[in-house]
Coordinates of C-alpha atoms and ligand atoms in Angstrom, one line a residue:
X10 CA 4.7 39.6 7.3
X11 CA 2.6 41.9 4.7
X12 CA -0.8 42.6 5.3
X13 CA -2.1 40.2 2.6
X14 CA -0.5 37.5 4.7
X15 CA -1.7 38.2 8.0
X16 CA -5.2 38.4 6.5
X17 CA -4.8 35.2 5.1
X18 CA -3.5 33.8 8.6
X19 CA -6.1 35.5 10.4
X20 CA -8.9 33.7 8.0
X21 CA -7.5 30.7 8.5
X22 CA -6.9 30.5 11.5
X23 CA -10.4 31.5 12.1
X24 CA -11.4 28.8 9.9
X25 CA -9.4 25.9 10.9
X26 CA -10.9 26.4 14.8
X27 CA -13.9 26.1 13.7
X28 CA -13.2 23.1 11.6
X29 CA -11.4 21.5 14.4
X30 CA -13.5 22.6 17.3
X31 CA -11.3 23.3 21.0
X32 CA -9.8 19.6 20.5
X33 CA -8.4 19.8 17.4
X34 CA -7.1 23.1 17.9
X35 CA -3.6 24.6 20.3
X36 CA -3.6 28.0 21.2
X37 CA -2.2 29.5 24.4
X38 CA 1.3 30.3 24.1
X39 CA 2.0 28.2 26.9
X40 CA 0.8 25.1 25.0
X41 CA 2.3 26.0 21.9
X42 CA 5.8 26.6 23.1
X43 CA 6.6 22.9 22.8
X44 CA 6.5 23.3 19.4
X45 CA 8.5 26.0 18.5
X46 CA 12.0 24.2 19.3
X47 CA 13.3 21.0 18.1
X48 CA 14.9 17.6 19.2
X49 CA 18.4 19.5 19.6
X50 CA 17.7 22.9 20.8
X51 CA 19.1 24.5 17.0
X52 CA 15.9 26.0 15.7
X53 CA 13.0 28.3 17.4
X54 CA 10.4 29.1 15.7
X55 CA 6.7 30.9 15.5
X56 CA 3.6 30.2 15.0
X57 CA 0.3 31.1 16.4
X58 CA -1.8 27.8 16.0
X59 CA -1.4 24.0 16.6
X60 CA -3.9 22.1 14.4
X61 CA -4.6 18.3 15.4
X62 CA -7.2 17.2 13.2
X63 CA -8.1 13.6 14.0
X64 CA -8.9 12.1 10.5
X65 CA -7.8 12.3 6.9
X66 CA -11.2 14.7 6.0
X67 CA -10.0 17.2 8.5
X68 CA -6.6 16.6 7.5
X69 CA -7.7 17.6 4.3
X70 CA -9.8 20.7 5.6
X71 CA -6.8 22.8 6.9
X72 CA -4.8 21.8 3.8
X73 CA -7.3 23.4 1.8
X74 CA -7.8 26.0 3.5
X75 CA -4.3 27.1 4.1
X76 CA -4.2 26.3 0.3
X77 CA -6.5 29.2 -1.0
X78 CA -5.5 31.5 1.5
X79 CA -1.9 30.9 1.0
X80 CA -0.4 29.9 4.8
X81 CA 2.0 27.6 5.5
X82 CA 1.9 24.3 6.9
X83 CA 4.8 22.4 8.9
X84 CA 4.2 19.0 9.0
X85 CA 4.3 17.6 13.3
X86 CA 5.1 14.0 14.4
X87 CA 7.0 13.0 17.3
X88 CA 9.3 15.8 16.8
X89 CA 12.7 13.1 17.1
X90 CA 14.2 14.9 13.8
X91 CA 17.9 16.1 14.5
X92 CA 17.5 18.5 10.9
X93 CA 14.3 21.1 12.2
X94 CA 12.1 19.6 9.6
X95 CA 9.6 19.7 11.8
X96 CA 10.1 23.6 13.5
X97 CA 8.4 26.8 11.9
X98 CA 10.2 29.6 10.4
X99 CA 10.0 32.6 12.5
X100 CA 8.2 34.4 10.8
X101 CA 5.1 33.5 12.8
X102 CA 3.5 33.1 9.1
X103 CA 2.5 29.2 9.4
X104 CA 0.5 27.3 11.0
X105 CA 2.3 24.0 12.7
X106 CA 0.0 20.7 11.8
X107 CA 0.3 17.8 14.4
X108 CA -0.3 14.5 13.1
X109 CA -0.7 12.8 16.9
X110 CA -4.6 12.5 16.9
X111 CA -3.8 10.2 13.9
X112 CA -2.9 7.2 16.0
X113 CA -5.1 5.0 15.0
X114 CA -4.0 1.0 13.7
X115 CA -6.5 0.7 10.6
X116 CA -6.1 -2.4 9.7
X117 CA -3.6 -6.0 10.0
X118 CA -3.6 -8.7 8.1
X119 CA -1.4 -11.2 9.2
X120 CA -1.7 -13.8 6.7
X121 CA -0.6 -11.0 4.4
X122 CA 1.9 -10.1 6.9
X123 CA 0.5 -6.1 6.4
X124 CA -0.3 -3.3 8.8
X125 CA -2.1 0.5 7.8
X126 CA -1.4 2.1 10.8
X127 CA -2.5 6.3 10.9
X128 CA 0.6 8.4 10.7
X129 CA 0.4 9.5 14.1
X130 CA 1.0 6.3 15.3
X131 CA 4.1 6.0 17.9
X132 CA 6.6 3.7 15.9
X133 CA 6.7 1.5 19.3
X134 CA 3.1 1.2 18.9
X135 CA 3.1 -0.2 15.5
X136 CA 6.0 -2.2 16.9
X137 CA 4.1 -3.6 19.5
X138 CA 0.4 -4.6 18.2
X139 CA 2.6 -6.9 15.2
X140 CA 4.4 -8.4 17.9
X141 CA 1.0 -9.2 19.4
X142 CA -0.1 -10.4 16.1
X143 CA 3.4 -12.3 16.2
X144 CA 4.6 -10.6 13.4
X145 CA 7.6 -8.0 13.4
X146 CA 7.6 -5.0 11.9
X147 CA 11.1 -4.5 12.2
X148 CA 12.1 -0.5 12.1
X149 CA 14.1 0.2 15.1
X150 CA 15.3 4.0 16.6
X151 CA 16.6 5.3 19.6
X152 CA 14.0 7.1 19.4
X153 CA 11.2 4.2 18.5
X154 CA 9.1 5.8 21.8
X155 CA 8.2 9.4 20.3
X156 CA 8.9 8.8 17.1
X157 CA 5.9 8.4 14.7
X158 CA 5.1 6.2 11.8
X159 CA 4.4 9.5 9.6
X160 CA 7.7 11.3 10.9
X161 CA 9.7 8.2 9.7
X162 CA 8.7 7.7 6.4
X163 CA 8.8 11.7 6.0
X164 CA 12.7 11.4 7.1
X165 CA 13.2 7.4 5.8
X166 CA 14.3 6.8 8.8
X167 CA 17.0 3.8 9.2
X168 CA 18.3 3.1 12.2
X169 CA 19.3 -0.3 13.9
X170 CA 18.0 -3.1 12.2
X171 CA 18.2 -1.4 8.1
X172 CA 21.0 -4.8 7.2
X173 CA 18.8 -6.9 7.1
X174 CA 14.7 -5.1 6.6
X175 CA 15.9 -1.9 4.6
X176 CA 15.4 1.4 5.9
X177 CA 11.6 3.3 5.9
X178 CA 11.2 3.5 2.4
X179 CA 12.0 -0.6 2.2
X180 CA 8.8 -1.0 4.9
X181 CA 6.0 1.0 3.0
X182 CA 3.8 -0.8 0.4
X183 CA 1.4 2.3 -0.2
X184 CA 0.3 5.2 1.3
X185 CA -2.6 7.9 2.3
X186 CA -1.5 11.8 1.2
X187 CA -2.7 14.9 1.7
X188 CA -1.6 16.4 -1.1
X189 CA -0.8 20.6 -1.0
X190 CA -4.8 21.9 -2.7
X191 CA -6.0 19.4 0.0
X192 CA -7.0 16.1 -2.3
X193 CA -6.3 13.9 -0.9
X194 CA -3.9 10.5 -2.5
X195 CA -5.7 7.3 -1.4
X196 CA -2.2 4.8 -2.5
X197 CA -2.8 3.3 1.0
X198 CA -2.1 -0.2 -1.5
X199 CA -1.0 -3.8 0.7
X200 CA -0.5 -5.0 -3.1
X201 CA 3.5 -6.5 -3.0
X202 CA 3.2 -5.7 -7.3
X203 CA 1.4 -3.2 -9.0
X204 CA 2.9 -1.7 -11.6
X205 CA 0.4 0.1 -13.2
X206 CA 2.7 3.8 -14.0
X207 CA 4.9 6.5 -11.8
X208 CA 5.7 5.3 -8.6
X209 CA 4.3 8.0 -6.6
X210 CA 4.5 6.9 -3.0
X211 CA 8.6 7.3 -3.2
X212 CA 7.6 11.1 -4.0
X213 CA 6.6 11.3 -0.2
X214 CA 9.0 9.4 1.3
X215 CA 12.3 11.4 2.3
X216 CA 10.4 14.8 0.9
X217 CA 10.0 15.8 5.1
X218 CA 7.0 17.5 4.5
X219 CA 7.7 19.0 1.6
X220 CA 5.0 17.9 -0.3
X221 CA 2.2 16.4 1.7
X222 CA 0.9 15.4 4.3
X223 CA 1.0 10.9 5.0
X224 CA -1.8 10.7 6.9
X225 CA -2.1 6.8 6.8
X226 CA 1.0 4.0 5.4
X227 CA 0.9 0.5 4.2
X228 CA 3.2 -1.4 6.0
X229 CA 5.6 -4.8 5.7
X230 CA 5.7 -7.2 8.5
X231 CA 7.7 -9.9 9.3
X232 CA 7.6 -13.0 10.5
X233 CA 8.6 -12.8 14.6
X234 CA 11.5 -14.0 15.4
X235 CA 12.3 -17.0 17.2
X236 CA 15.7 -17.0 18.4
X237 CA 18.1 -13.4 18.2
X238 CA 22.0 -13.9 19.9
X239 CA 23.4 -11.3 20.0
X240 CA 27.0 -10.3 20.9
X241 CA 30.2 -7.2 22.1
X242 CA 33.3 -8.1 20.0
X243 CA 36.5 -5.9 20.6
X244 CA 37.7 -6.1 16.8
X245 CA 40.9 -5.3 15.6
X246 CA 39.9 -2.2 13.8
X247 CA 37.6 -0.9 11.3
X248 CA 38.6 -3.2 8.5
X249 CA 38.2 -6.0 10.1
X250 CA 34.4 -5.4 11.6
X251 CA 33.5 -5.2 7.8
X252 CA 35.5 -8.9 6.9
X253 CA 34.2 -10.2 9.9
X254 CA 30.6 -8.8 8.8
X255 CA 31.1 -10.1 5.4
X256 CA 32.4 -13.6 7.0
X257 CA 29.1 -13.2 9.4
X258 CA 26.5 -12.2 6.8
X259 CA 27.9 -15.6 4.4
X260 CA 27.6 -18.4 7.2
X261 CA 24.4 -17.0 8.7
X262 CA 22.7 -17.3 5.5
X263 CA 22.0 -13.5 5.6
X264 CA 21.1 -13.9 8.9
X265 CA 23.2 -10.6 10.1
X266 CA 20.5 -7.9 11.2
X267 CA 22.4 -5.6 13.3
X268 CA 26.4 -4.7 13.2
X269 CA 26.7 -1.5 14.7
X270 CA 30.4 -0.1 14.8
X271 CA 31.7 1.9 18.4
X272 CA 35.3 3.1 19.5
X273 CA 36.2 2.9 22.8
X274 CA 35.4 6.2 23.7
X275 CA 31.6 5.8 23.3
X276 CA 32.2 3.3 26.0
X277 CA 33.6 6.0 28.5
X278 CA 31.1 8.3 27.7
X279 CA 28.5 6.0 27.7
X280 CA 29.6 4.5 31.7
X281 CA 30.3 7.7 32.7
X282 CA 26.9 9.9 32.0
X283 CA 24.0 7.4 31.5
X284 CA 23.6 5.5 34.9
X285 CA 23.6 1.7 34.1
X286 CA 25.2 1.1 31.3
X287 CA 28.2 -1.5 31.5
X288 CA 31.2 -2.3 30.1
X289 CA 30.5 -6.0 28.7
X290 CA 34.3 -7.1 28.2
X291 CA 36.7 -7.1 31.0
X292 CA 39.4 -5.0 29.4
X293 CA 39.5 -2.0 27.4
X294 CA 39.5 -2.5 23.5
X295 CA 39.8 0.1 20.7
X296 CA 36.8 -0.4 18.5
X297 CA 34.3 -2.5 19.0
X298 CA 30.9 -4.0 17.4
X299 CA 27.3 -4.5 18.4
X300 CA 26.5 -7.7 16.9
X301 CA 22.9 -10.0 16.5
X302 CA 21.7 -13.0 14.2
X303 CA 18.9 -14.1 14.2
X304 CA 15.7 -15.5 13.2
X305 CA 11.8 -17.3 12.6
X306 CA 12.5 -20.3 13.0
X307 CA 13.0 -21.5 17.2
X308 CA 16.5 -23.7 16.6
X309 CA 18.0 -22.2 13.7
X310 CA 21.5 -23.3 15.2
X311 CA 22.4 -19.1 15.2
X312 CA 24.8 -19.6 18.3
X313 CA 26.8 -22.8 17.1
X314 CA 27.0 -20.0 14.1
X315 CA 28.3 -17.0 16.1
X316 CA 30.8 -19.0 18.2
X317 CA 32.0 -20.7 15.2
X318 CA 32.9 -17.6 13.1
X319 CA 33.9 -15.7 16.2
X320 CA 36.4 -18.4 17.0
X321 CA 37.7 -18.4 13.2
X322 CA 38.2 -14.0 13.5
X323 CA 39.9 -14.6 16.3
X324 CA 42.8 -16.9 15.0
X325 CA 43.0 -14.8 12.1
X326 CA 43.4 -11.9 14.3
X327 CA 40.6 -9.4 13.2
X328 CA 38.5 -10.6 17.1
X329 CA 40.1 -9.4 20.2
X330 CA 37.9 -10.8 22.1
X331 CA 34.0 -11.3 22.6
X332 CA 30.6 -11.2 25.0
X333 CA 27.3 -13.3 23.6
X334 CA 24.4 -12.7 25.4
X335 CA 23.9 -15.3 28.3
X336 CA 19.9 -14.0 29.3
X337 CA 17.6 -10.8 28.4
X338 CA 18.9 -9.2 30.4
X339 CA 22.7 -9.5 29.3
X340 CA 21.5 -9.0 25.5
X341 CA 19.2 -5.4 26.7
X342 CA 22.5 -4.5 28.5
X343 CA 24.8 -4.3 25.0
X344 CA 22.1 -2.2 23.4
X345 CA 21.2 -0.1 25.9
X346 CA 24.6 0.9 25.8
X347 CA 24.9 1.5 22.2
X348 CA 21.4 3.5 22.5
X349 CA 22.6 5.7 25.3
X350 CA 25.2 6.7 23.0
X351 CA 24.3 10.0 21.6
X352 CA 22.9 10.9 25.3
X353 CA 26.4 10.9 26.4
X354 CA 27.8 12.3 23.7
X355 CA 25.4 15.1 24.4
X356 CA 26.2 15.0 28.0
X357 CA 30.0 15.2 26.9
X358 CA 29.8 18.8 25.9
X359 CA 29.4 20.5 22.3
X360 CA 29.5 18.2 19.2
X361 CA 29.7 18.6 15.6
X362 CA 27.8 16.0 13.6
X363 CA 28.1 14.2 10.9
X364 CA 25.6 11.3 9.2
X365 CA 27.1 10.4 6.2
X366 CA 27.8 6.8 4.3
X367 CA 30.1 5.6 1.8
X368 CA 30.3 2.4 0.2
X369 CA 30.1 -0.8 3.5
X370 CA 34.0 -1.9 1.9
X371 CA 35.1 1.9 1.9
X372 CA 34.1 2.7 5.7
X373 CA 38.1 2.0 6.8
X374 CA 39.5 4.3 4.6
X375 CA 36.9 6.7 5.2
X376 CA 37.0 6.6 8.1
X377 CA 41.0 7.3 8.3
X378 CA 41.5 10.1 6.0
X379 CA 38.4 11.5 7.4
X380 CA 39.6 11.6 11.4
X381 CA 43.2 12.8 9.9
X382 CA 41.5 16.0 8.2
X383 CA 39.4 16.9 11.5
X384 CA 43.0 15.9 13.8
X385 CA 44.7 18.6 11.5
X386 CA 41.8 21.4 11.6
X387 CA 41.6 20.7 15.5
X388 CA 44.4 18.2 16.7
X389 CA 42.7 17.4 20.6
X390 CA 39.2 17.3 19.0
X391 CA 37.7 13.7 20.3
X392 CA 36.3 11.6 17.3
X393 CA 33.6 9.7 18.5
X394 CA 32.8 7.9 15.2
X395 CA 30.0 5.5 16.0
X396 CA 27.0 3.2 14.4
X397 CA 24.9 1.3 11.3
X398 CA 28.1 0.3 9.8
X399 CA 26.3 -2.5 7.6
X400 CA 24.3 0.3 6.3
X401 CA 27.9 1.9 4.9
X402 CA 26.3 4.3 7.8
X403 CA 28.8 6.0 10.0
X404 CA 27.9 9.3 12.9
X405 CA 31.4 10.8 12.0
X406 CA 31.0 13.5 14.9
X407 CA 33.8 14.7 17.1
X408 CA 33.5 15.7 20.6
X409 CA 35.1 19.1 21.5
X410 CA 38.1 19.0 23.4
X411 CA 38.2 18.3 27.0
X412 CA 38.1 21.5 28.9
X413 CA 37.5 23.6 25.4
X414 CA 36.0 26.7 24.9
X415 CA 33.0 25.3 23.6
X416 CA 31.6 29.4 21.7
X417 CA 35.2 28.0 19.8
X418 CA 35.1 25.0 19.2
X419 CA 31.3 25.5 17.7
X420 CA 33.3 28.8 15.6
X421 CA 34.9 25.5 13.7
X422 CA 32.2 23.3 12.2
X423 CA 31.7 25.2 8.7
X424 CA 35.4 23.8 8.2
X425 CA 35.2 20.7 10.4
X426 CA 31.9 20.0 8.3
X427 CA 33.6 21.0 4.6
X428 CA 37.1 18.8 4.6
X429 CA 34.8 15.7 5.9
X430 CA 31.9 16.2 3.5
X431 CA 34.2 16.6 1.0
X432 CA 36.2 13.2 1.4
X433 CA 32.3 11.2 1.8
X434 CA 32.4 13.3 -2.4
X435 CA 35.1 11.0 -3.1
X436 CA 34.0 8.5 -1.6
X437 CA 30.6 9.0 -3.9
X438 CA 29.0 8.8 -0.5
X439 CA 26.0 10.6 1.5
X440 CA 26.3 13.5 3.2
X441 CA 22.9 13.1 4.9
X442 CA 22.5 9.0 5.0
X443 CA 19.5 9.0 7.9
X444 CA 18.3 11.9 9.1
X445 CA 17.1 14.2 6.1
X446 CA 17.4 17.6 5.0
X447 CA 15.4 19.8 7.3
X448 CA 17.0 23.6 7.7
X449 CA 20.1 22.1 9.1
X450 CA 21.6 20.6 6.0
X451 CA 20.0 23.2 2.8
X452 CA 23.2 24.6 2.2
X453 CA 25.1 21.6 1.9
X454 CA 22.7 19.9 0.0
X455 CA 22.8 22.9 -2.8
X456 CA 27.1 21.8 -2.5
X457 CA 26.8 18.2 -3.2
X458 CA 23.6 17.4 -4.7
X459 CA 23.9 16.7 -8.4
X460 CA 22.6 19.8 -10.3
X461 CA 20.3 17.9 -12.5
X462 CA 19.2 15.9 -9.2
X463 CA 18.1 19.4 -7.9
X464 CA 16.4 21.0 -10.2
X465 CA 14.0 17.6 -10.5
X466 CA 13.5 18.5 -7.5
X467 CA 12.5 21.8 -8.1
X468 CA 9.6 20.5 -11.2
X469 CA 8.4 17.8 -8.9
X470 CA 8.1 20.6 -6.1
X471 CA 6.7 23.5 -8.0
X472 CA 4.1 20.5 -10.1
X473 CA 2.6 19.0 -6.7
X474 CA 3.4 22.6 -4.3
X475 CA 3.0 25.6 -6.3
X476 CA 1.8 27.8 -3.8
X477 CA 4.9 27.0 -2.0
X478 CA 3.3 26.8 1.1
X479 CA 4.3 23.0 2.4
X480 CA 7.1 23.0 4.8
X481 CA 8.8 26.4 3.7
X482 CA 12.8 26.7 4.2
X483 CA 13.1 23.1 4.7
X484 CA 15.1 20.6 1.9
X485 CA 15.7 22.5 -1.0
X486 CA 17.8 24.8 -0.9
X487 CA 16.1 28.0 -2.7
Ligands
FAD27 P1 10.2 15.1 13.5 O1 10.6 14.8 13.9 O2 7.9 15.7 13.7 O3 8.7 15.4 11.3 C1 10.1 15.3 10.9 C2 9.9 15.7 9.6 O4 8.8 15.0 8.9 C3 10.0 16.8 9.8 O5 10.0 17.5 8.5 C4 8.4 17.0 9.3 O6 7.5 18.4 8.4 C5 8.2 15.7 8.7 N1 7.2 15.0 9.1 C6 6.3 14.1 10.7 N2 5.4 14.0 9.9 C7 5.3 13.8 8.7 C8 3.8 14.0 8.0 N3 3.5 13.0 9.2 N4 3.7 13.7 6.9 C9 4.6 14.5 6.0 N5 5.6 14.9 6.6 C10 5.9 14.7 7.9 N6 16.9 8.1 12.9 C11 17.5 7.5 11.8 O7 17.0 8.1 11.2 N7 18.1 6.3 12.7 C12 18.5 6.0 13.9 O8 18.9 5.1 14.2 C13 17.6 7.3 14.8 N8 17.8 7.8 15.8 C14 17.8 8.1 17.1 C15 18.1 8.4 17.8 C16 17.5 9.2 18.9 C17 17.7 9.2 20.5 C18 16.5 10.4 18.6 C19 16.2 11.1 19.6 C20 16.7 10.7 16.8 C21 16.8 9.1 16.3 N9 16.3 9.6 14.9 C22 17.0 8.2 14.0 C23 16.2 10.4 14.7 C24 14.9 10.7 14.2 O9 13.9 9.5 15.2 C25 14.2 9.8 13.0 O10 14.1 11.3 11.6 C26 11.4 10.1 13.2 O11 11.8 8.9 11.8 C27 11.6 11.7 13.0 O12 9.9 11.0 13.8 P2 9.4 12.1 13.8 O13 8.1 11.7 13.9 O14 9.9 12.1 15.4 O15 9.4 13.6 13.3
MLT28 C1 22.3 6.8 16.4 O1 21.8 5.9 15.4 O2 22.2 6.3 17.4 C2 21.1 7.8 15.6 O3 21.2 7.9 14.4 C3 22.2 9.0 15.9 C4 21.9 9.7 16.9 O4 21.3 10.0 18.0 O5 22.9 11.1 16.9
ZN29 ZN1 21.7 6.4 13.2

C-alpha cells in the first residue's frame, strides 16, 4: 500500500471509530475474520475495520469520510453471495461496511400492499412481517434465513418464485441509497406510478454495491396465499417439462408459482448427503419437476386443474409419474429435496458451476448441446443440471467424476466454462442469470457483454463514483 493510502486509511479508521463508537466498529482480527471470506470459500481478503452503522445518517457519515480520504468500501449483507462481491480485496486498503444493524421494518402498509424495510433486514424476517399482516412477500431463496434485503437487491436475486412474481428488481418500488460521496438519495417511494424522469432505482439494483450503499427499500406485497398445491412430477425429458409448464400456465390462469427442474442425480445426491431427504416417487426416473400452483382464493379449484393437466400429460407421454402433496409435511419434504441440492452437490466434491439462462423454449436444445460439449471434454463428468426452468434459468453444474483427482478436474474449469458459455451466447442467453458477477465472473463479463453496454456501465460508474471507492475490483472489468 502506498504511503498516501496508508495515511488515508489510518485517518478513516480513526474518524469512523469516533463517529460510530465501539458498538459500530469491529477491529479485532478474530471478529473481523468471518467478513474476510466468501460463502464458497473462493476469496480471502484483508481489512482493518468492519463498520456497522445503525442508521442512514451514520452510513452517510462513514461513506463521506471514505470519499474524502479515498478509502475503498465493501458493502456486506448476509454474505451468502456466490461471486465474492462482499469480500474485500487482498490489499487491506478497504473497509467493510456491514448493514446488519440496519434491520428495522420502517413501515408496512397493508392497504397499499407495501413494506419498507432497512437493507440489513433478513429476507425471512421481511417475509414473516408480511405474513403477519396477511400479505405475501414472494422473494424466496434457499439462503433466506441469512441473506439480507439489501444484498438481494444489490444482486437482483431471482429464486424459486420468480416465474410468477418476478425477480428482486420487479419487487422494488423505491430505494434509499447512500451515494459514493455520502449524499443520501431518497427514492423511497411507495408509488406504482412515477414518470418523473430517469429511473434511478434500477441503477442500484444488480450493481452489487459498486454504485452506492442501499440503506432501505420499499417493496411490493401481494395477497397472502390461501390455497397451494405442490406436485413432484417425473417427466419424460426436458422438452416434456417445458411443454407441461406451458399447459399448466394456461390451464391454471397463470397460477404456477414454482416450476423447478431436477435430474435423477439430484435425488441421489440429496438422499445420500442430506439427512431427512426422501424420494417422493416409488421408483427412479431420469428427470423431474417440482411444481407449485397457488392462489389467494380459498377454494380456487387448483387441485382439479393440476390433476386434470397431469392426467392429460400422462396419457400424452409427457409425464411418467407424479405425487401431489397431501399434507404440509409432504410439501415441506418435496421442498427440502429441492433446496438441499446445492448443499448435497458441495458434499459430493468439486463442481464447476454455471448459472445461465436462455429463452425457456430453447432449454431442451441448450441442455443437449451443452451436455455433449462438457462430456466431450470430460467423458465421466456428472451433469447436475437443475433449476428455475420456468425462468429459463439453469444451474448447469458439473460434478467431478466419481473418484477423480479434484485438482486435475478443476484445472479444466476454464475450458468447460468457455465451451458452455459459447453455447449460451449462441442462444442469446446470459452467463449469469441470477448470482451476479462479483469478483468471480468479471473476465467472463468482459468476453460476453456487448461492448457498448460495457462502455455505458463504465460511464455510469465514472459519473457516480469518480474516486472509485465503491466495491473496487467487482463487476466491471478493468
Ligand atoms: P452478500 O453476499 O452479503 O453481498 C452480495 C453483493 O451485494 C456484494 O457485492 C455486496 O457488496 C453487495 N451488497 C450487499 N448488501 C448491500 C447493500 N445494502 N447495498 C449495496 N450493496 C450491497 N441467489 C439467487 O438469486 N437465487 C437463488 O435461488 C439463490 N439460492 C441460494 C441458495 C443458497 C443456499 C445460497 C447460499 C445462496 C443462494 N443464492 C441465490 C445467492 C445469494 O443468497 C443471493 O445472491 C443473495 O441475494 C445475496 O444476499 P446477501 O445479503 O447474502 O448479500
Ligand atoms: C438454487 O437455485 O438452488 C441456487 O441459486 C443455486 C445454488 O445454490 O447453487
Ligand atoms: Zn437458483
